[in-house]
Every structure is written in structure tokens, then in C-alpha cells.
Short mmCIF file of N, CA, C and O in Angstrom, two decimals:
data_model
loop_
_atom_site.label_atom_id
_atom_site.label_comp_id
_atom_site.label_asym_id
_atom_site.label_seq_id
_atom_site.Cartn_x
_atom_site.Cartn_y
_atom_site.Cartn_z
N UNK Q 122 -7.85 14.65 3.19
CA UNK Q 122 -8.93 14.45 2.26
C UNK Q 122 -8.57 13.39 1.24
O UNK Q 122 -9.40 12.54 0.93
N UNK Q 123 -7.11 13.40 0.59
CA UNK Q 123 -7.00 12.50 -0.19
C UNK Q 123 -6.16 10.56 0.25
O UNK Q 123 -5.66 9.69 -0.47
N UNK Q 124 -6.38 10.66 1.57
CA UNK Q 124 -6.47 9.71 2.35
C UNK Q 124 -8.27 9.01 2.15
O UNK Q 124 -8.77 7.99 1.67
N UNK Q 125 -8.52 9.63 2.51
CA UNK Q 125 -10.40 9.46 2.84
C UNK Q 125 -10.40 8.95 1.59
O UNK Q 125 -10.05 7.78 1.41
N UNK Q 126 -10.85 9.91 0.37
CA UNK Q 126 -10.75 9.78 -0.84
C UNK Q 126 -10.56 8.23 -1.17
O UNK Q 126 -11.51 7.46 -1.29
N UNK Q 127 -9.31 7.86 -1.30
CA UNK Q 127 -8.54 6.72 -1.67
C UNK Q 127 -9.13 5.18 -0.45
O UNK Q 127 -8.94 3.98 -0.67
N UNK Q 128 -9.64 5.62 0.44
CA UNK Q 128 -10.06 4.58 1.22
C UNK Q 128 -11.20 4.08 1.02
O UNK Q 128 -11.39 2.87 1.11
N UNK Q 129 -12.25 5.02 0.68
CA UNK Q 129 -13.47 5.14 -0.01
C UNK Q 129 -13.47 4.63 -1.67
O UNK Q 129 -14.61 4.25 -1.93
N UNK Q 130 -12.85 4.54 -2.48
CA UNK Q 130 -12.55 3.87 -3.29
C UNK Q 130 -12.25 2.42 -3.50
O UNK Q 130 -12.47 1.82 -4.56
N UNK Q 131 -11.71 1.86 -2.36
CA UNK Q 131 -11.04 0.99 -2.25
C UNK Q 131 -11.98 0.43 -0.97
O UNK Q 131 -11.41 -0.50 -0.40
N UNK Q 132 -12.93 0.67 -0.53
CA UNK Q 132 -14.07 0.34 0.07
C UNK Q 132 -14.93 -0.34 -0.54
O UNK Q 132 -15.49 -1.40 -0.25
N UNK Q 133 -15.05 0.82 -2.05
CA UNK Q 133 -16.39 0.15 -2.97
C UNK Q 133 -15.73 -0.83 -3.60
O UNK Q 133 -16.49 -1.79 -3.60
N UNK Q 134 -14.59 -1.14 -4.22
CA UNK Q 134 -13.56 -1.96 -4.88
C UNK Q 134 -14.01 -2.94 -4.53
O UNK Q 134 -14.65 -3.62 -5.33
N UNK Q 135 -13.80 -3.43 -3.03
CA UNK Q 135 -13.85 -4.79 -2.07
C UNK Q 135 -15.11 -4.48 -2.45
O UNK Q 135 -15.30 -5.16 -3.46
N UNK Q 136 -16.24 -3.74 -2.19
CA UNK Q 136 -17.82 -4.24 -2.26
C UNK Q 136 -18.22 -4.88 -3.43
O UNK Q 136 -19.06 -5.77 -3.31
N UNK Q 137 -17.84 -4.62 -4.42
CA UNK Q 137 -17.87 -4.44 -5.46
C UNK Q 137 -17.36 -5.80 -6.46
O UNK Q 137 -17.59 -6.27 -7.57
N UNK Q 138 -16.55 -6.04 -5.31
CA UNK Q 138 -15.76 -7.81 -5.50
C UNK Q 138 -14.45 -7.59 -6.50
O UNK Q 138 -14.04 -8.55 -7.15
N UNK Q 139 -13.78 -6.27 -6.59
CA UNK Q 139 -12.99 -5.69 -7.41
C UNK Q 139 -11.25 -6.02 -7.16
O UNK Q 139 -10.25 -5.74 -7.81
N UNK Q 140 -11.49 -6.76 -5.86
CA UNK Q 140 -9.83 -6.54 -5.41
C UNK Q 140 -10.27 -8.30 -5.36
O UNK Q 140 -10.82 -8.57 -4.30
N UNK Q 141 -10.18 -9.10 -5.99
CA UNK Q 141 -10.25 -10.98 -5.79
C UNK Q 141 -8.43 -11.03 -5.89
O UNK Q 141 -7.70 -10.70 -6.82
N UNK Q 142 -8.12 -11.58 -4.59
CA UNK Q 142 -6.57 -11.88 -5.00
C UNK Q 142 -6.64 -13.17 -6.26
O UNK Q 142 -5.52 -13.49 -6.66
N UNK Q 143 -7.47 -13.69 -6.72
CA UNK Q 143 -6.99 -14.83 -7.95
C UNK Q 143 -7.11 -13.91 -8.90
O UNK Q 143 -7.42 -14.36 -10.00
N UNK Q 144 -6.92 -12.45 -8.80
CA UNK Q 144 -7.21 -11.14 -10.07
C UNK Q 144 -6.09 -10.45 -9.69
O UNK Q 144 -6.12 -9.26 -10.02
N UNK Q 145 -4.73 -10.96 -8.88
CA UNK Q 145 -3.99 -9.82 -8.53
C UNK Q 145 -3.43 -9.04 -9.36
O UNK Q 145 -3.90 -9.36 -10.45
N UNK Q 146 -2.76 -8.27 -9.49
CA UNK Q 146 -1.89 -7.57 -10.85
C UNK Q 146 -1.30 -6.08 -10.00
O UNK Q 146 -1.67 -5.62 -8.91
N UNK Q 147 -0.49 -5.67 -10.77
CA UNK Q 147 0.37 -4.34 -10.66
C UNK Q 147 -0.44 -3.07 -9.62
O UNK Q 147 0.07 -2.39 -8.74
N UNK Q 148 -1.59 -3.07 -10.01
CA UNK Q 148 -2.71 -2.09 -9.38
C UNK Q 148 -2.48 -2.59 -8.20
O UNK Q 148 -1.70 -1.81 -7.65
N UNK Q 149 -2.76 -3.50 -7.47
CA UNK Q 149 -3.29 -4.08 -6.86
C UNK Q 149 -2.10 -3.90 -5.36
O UNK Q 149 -2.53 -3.58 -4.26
N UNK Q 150 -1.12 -4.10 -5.55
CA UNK Q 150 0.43 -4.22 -5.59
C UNK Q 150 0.99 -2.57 -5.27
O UNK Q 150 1.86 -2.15 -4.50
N UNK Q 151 0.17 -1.95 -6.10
CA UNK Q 151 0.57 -0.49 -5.73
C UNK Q 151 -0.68 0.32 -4.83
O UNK Q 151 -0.33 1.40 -4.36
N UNK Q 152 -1.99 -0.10 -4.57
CA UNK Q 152 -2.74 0.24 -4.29
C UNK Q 152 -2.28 -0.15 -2.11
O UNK Q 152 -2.32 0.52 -1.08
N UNK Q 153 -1.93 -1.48 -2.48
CA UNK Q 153 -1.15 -2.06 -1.25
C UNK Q 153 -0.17 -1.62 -0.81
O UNK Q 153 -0.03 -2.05 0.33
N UNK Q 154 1.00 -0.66 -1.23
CA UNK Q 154 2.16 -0.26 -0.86
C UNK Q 154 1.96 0.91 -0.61
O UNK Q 154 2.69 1.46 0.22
N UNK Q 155 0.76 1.77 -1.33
CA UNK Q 155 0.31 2.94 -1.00
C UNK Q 155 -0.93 3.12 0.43
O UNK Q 155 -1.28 4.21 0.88
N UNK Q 156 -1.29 2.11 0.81
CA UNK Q 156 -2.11 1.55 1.81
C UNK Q 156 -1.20 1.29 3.26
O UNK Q 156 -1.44 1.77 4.37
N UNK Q 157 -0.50 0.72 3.01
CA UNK Q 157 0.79 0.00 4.00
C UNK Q 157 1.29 1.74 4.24
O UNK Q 157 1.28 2.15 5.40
N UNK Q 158 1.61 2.48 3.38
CA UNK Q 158 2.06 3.74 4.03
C UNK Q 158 1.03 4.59 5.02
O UNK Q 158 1.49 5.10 6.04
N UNK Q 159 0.04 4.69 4.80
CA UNK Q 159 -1.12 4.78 5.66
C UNK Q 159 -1.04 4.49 7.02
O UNK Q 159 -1.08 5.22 8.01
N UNK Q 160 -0.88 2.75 6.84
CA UNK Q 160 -1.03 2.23 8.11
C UNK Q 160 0.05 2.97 9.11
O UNK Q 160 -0.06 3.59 10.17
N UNK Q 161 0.86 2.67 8.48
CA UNK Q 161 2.52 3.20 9.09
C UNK Q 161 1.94 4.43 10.09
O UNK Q 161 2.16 4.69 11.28
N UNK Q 162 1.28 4.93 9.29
CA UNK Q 162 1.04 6.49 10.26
C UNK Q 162 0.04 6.50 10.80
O UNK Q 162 -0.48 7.59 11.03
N UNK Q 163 -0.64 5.22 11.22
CA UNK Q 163 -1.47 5.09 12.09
C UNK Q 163 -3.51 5.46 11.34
O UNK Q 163 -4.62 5.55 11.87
N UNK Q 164 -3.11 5.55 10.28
CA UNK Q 164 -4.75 6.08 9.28
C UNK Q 164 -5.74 4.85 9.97
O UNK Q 164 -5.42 3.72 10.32
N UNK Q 165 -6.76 5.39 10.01
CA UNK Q 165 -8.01 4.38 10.35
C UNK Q 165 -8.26 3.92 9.46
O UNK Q 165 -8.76 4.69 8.64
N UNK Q 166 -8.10 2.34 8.99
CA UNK Q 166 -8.25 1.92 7.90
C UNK Q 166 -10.19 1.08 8.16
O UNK Q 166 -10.39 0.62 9.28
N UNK Q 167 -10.88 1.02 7.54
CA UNK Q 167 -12.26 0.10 7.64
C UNK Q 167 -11.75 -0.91 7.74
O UNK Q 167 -10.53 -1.08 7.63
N UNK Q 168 -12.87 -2.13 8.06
CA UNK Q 168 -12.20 -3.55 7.90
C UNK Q 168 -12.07 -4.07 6.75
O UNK Q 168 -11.30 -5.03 6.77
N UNK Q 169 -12.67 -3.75 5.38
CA UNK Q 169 -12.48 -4.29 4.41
C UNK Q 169 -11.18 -3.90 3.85
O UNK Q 169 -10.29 -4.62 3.40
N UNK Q 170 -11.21 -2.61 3.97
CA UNK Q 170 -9.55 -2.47 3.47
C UNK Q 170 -8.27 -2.60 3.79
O UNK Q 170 -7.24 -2.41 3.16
N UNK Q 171 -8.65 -3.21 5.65
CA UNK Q 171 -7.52 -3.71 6.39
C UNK Q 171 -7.11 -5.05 5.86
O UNK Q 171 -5.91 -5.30 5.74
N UNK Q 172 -8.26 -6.15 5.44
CA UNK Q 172 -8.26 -6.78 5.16
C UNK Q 172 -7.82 -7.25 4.04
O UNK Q 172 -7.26 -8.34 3.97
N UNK Q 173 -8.09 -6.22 2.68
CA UNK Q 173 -7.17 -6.40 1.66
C UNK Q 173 -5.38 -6.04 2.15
O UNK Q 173 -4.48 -6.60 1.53
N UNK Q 174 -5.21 -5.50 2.81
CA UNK Q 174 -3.73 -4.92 2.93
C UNK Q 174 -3.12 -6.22 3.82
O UNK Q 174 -2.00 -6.65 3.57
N UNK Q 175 -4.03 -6.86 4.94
CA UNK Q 175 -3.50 -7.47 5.57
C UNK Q 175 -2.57 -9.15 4.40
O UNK Q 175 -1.51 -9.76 4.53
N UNK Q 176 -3.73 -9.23 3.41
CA UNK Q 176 -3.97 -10.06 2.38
C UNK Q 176 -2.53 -9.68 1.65
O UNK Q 176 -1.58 -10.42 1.90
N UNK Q 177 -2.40 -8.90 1.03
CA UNK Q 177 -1.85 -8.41 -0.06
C UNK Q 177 -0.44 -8.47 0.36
O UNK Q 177 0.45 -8.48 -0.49
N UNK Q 178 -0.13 -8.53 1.80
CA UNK Q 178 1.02 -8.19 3.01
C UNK Q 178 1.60 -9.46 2.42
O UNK Q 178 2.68 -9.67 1.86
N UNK Q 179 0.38 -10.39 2.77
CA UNK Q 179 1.32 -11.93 3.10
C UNK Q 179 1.52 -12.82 1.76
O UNK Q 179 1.81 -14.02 1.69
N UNK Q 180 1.28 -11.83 0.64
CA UNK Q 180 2.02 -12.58 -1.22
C UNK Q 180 3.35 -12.71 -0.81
O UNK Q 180 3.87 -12.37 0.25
N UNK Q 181 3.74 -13.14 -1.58
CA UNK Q 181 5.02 -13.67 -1.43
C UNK Q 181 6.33 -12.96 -2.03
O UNK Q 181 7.50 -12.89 -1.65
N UNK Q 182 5.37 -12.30 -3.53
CA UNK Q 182 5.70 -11.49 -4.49
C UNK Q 182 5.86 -10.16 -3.48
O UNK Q 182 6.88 -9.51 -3.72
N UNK Q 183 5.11 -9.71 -2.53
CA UNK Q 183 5.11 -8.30 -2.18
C UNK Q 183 5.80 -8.66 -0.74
O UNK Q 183 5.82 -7.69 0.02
N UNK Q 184 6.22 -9.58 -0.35
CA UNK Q 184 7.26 -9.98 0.85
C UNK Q 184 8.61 -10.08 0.22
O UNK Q 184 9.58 -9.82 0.94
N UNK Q 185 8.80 -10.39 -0.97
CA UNK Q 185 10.14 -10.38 -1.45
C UNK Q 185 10.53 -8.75 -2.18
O UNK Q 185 11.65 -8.42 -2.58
N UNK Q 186 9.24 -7.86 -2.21
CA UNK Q 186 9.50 -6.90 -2.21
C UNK Q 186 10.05 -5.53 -0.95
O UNK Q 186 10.76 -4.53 -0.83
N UNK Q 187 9.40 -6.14 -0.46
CA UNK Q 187 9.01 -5.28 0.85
C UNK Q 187 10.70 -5.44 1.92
O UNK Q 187 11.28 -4.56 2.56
N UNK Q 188 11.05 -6.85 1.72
CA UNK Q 188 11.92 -7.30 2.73
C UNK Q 188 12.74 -7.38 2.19
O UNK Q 188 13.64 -8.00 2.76
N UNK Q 189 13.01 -6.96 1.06
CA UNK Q 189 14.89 -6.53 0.00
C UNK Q 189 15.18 -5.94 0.98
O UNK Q 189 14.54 -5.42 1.90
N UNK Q 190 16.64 -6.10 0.61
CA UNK Q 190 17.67 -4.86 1.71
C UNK Q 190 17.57 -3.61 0.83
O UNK Q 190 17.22 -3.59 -0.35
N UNK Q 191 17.95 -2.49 1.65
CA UNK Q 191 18.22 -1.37 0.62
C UNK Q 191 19.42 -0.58 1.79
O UNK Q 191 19.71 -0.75 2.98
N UNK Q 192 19.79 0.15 0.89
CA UNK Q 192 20.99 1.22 1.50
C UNK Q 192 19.87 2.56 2.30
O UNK Q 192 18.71 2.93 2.06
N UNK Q 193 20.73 2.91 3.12
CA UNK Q 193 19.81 3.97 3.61
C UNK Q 193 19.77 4.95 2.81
O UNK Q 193 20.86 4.98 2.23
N UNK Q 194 18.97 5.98 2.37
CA UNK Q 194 18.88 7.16 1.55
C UNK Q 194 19.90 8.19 1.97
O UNK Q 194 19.81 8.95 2.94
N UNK Q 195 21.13 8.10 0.89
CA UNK Q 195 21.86 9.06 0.99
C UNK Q 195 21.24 10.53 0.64
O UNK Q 195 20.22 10.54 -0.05
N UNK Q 196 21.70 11.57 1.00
CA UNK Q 196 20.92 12.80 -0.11
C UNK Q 196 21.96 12.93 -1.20
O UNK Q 196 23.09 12.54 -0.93
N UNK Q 197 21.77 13.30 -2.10
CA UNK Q 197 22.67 13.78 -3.07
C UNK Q 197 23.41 14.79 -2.75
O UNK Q 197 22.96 15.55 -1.90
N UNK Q 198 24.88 15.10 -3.40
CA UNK Q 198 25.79 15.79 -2.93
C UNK Q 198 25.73 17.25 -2.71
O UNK Q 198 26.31 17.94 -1.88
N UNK Q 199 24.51 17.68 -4.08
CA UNK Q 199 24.49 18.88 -4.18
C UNK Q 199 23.43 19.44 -2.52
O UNK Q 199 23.60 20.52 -1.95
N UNK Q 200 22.68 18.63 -2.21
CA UNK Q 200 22.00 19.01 -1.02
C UNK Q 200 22.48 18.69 0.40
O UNK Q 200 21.93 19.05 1.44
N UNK Q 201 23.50 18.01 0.28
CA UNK Q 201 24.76 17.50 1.80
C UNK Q 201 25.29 18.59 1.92
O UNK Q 201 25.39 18.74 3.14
N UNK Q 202 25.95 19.99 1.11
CA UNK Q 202 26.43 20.79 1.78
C UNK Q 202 25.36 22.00 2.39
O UNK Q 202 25.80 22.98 2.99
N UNK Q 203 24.02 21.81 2.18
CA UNK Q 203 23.33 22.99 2.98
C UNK Q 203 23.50 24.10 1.93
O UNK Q 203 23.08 25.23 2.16
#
């Protein structure tokens, strides 16, 4: 539900003319990284909002985010022994 929710939002956004990448900012950026997790799991995205994500993918700002290295997620010690 709160998939739907959030897609439907971000439906009217684009209708609405709310997501203009020459307006990008922080929202925008997180609305995209929270979108991109979606995809990952296969969510039916509409075309307008594929289209912002597809958009938002290829900044440069959110490619130098996205494509940092990171360490794999250790767990913390207190939860490694079970």
C-alpha cells in the first residue's frame, strides 16, 4: 500500500510539472533513491515515474553517489555472536 501510495504521488508531481530537473534539490535525490529501491524489486513503476528515475539515474551528482565503493555491511559485534 505504501508503495502505491508513494507512486501515486509522484505521478501527480510529474503531472503537475513538480519534478523539472532545472528544479533538482535534496527531495528529489531522495525521492530517486527511494524509487531505485522499488525498481530493484521489480515494483511496476508508470511511465512517468520511470522516467523521472530513469532521469534522475543519469545526474552525475547521484552517479557519484550511487557508484562510491562501500565496505560490505558488517553486523555489529554484539549481534555476530547470535
Amino acid at each position: 500500500r505504501d508503495s502505491r501510495e508513494l507512486v501515486d504521488i509522484i505521478e501527480r508531481l510529474a503531472a503537475a510539472g513538480e519534478l523539472d530537473p532545472a528544479q533538482w534539490n535534496m527531495a528529489h535525490a531522495d525521492l530517486a533513491l527511494t524509487l531505485m529501491r522499488l525498481a530493484y524489486t521489480n515494483y511496476p513503476l508508470p511511465d512517468r515515474t520511470r522516467a523521472f528515475l530513469d532521469a534522475a539515474l543519469k545526474r552525475p551528482s547521484m552517479r557519484v553517489y550511487i557508484d562510491h565503493p562501500r565496505p560490505p555491511n558488517r553486523p555489529p559485534d554484539a549481534y555476530a555472536a547470535g
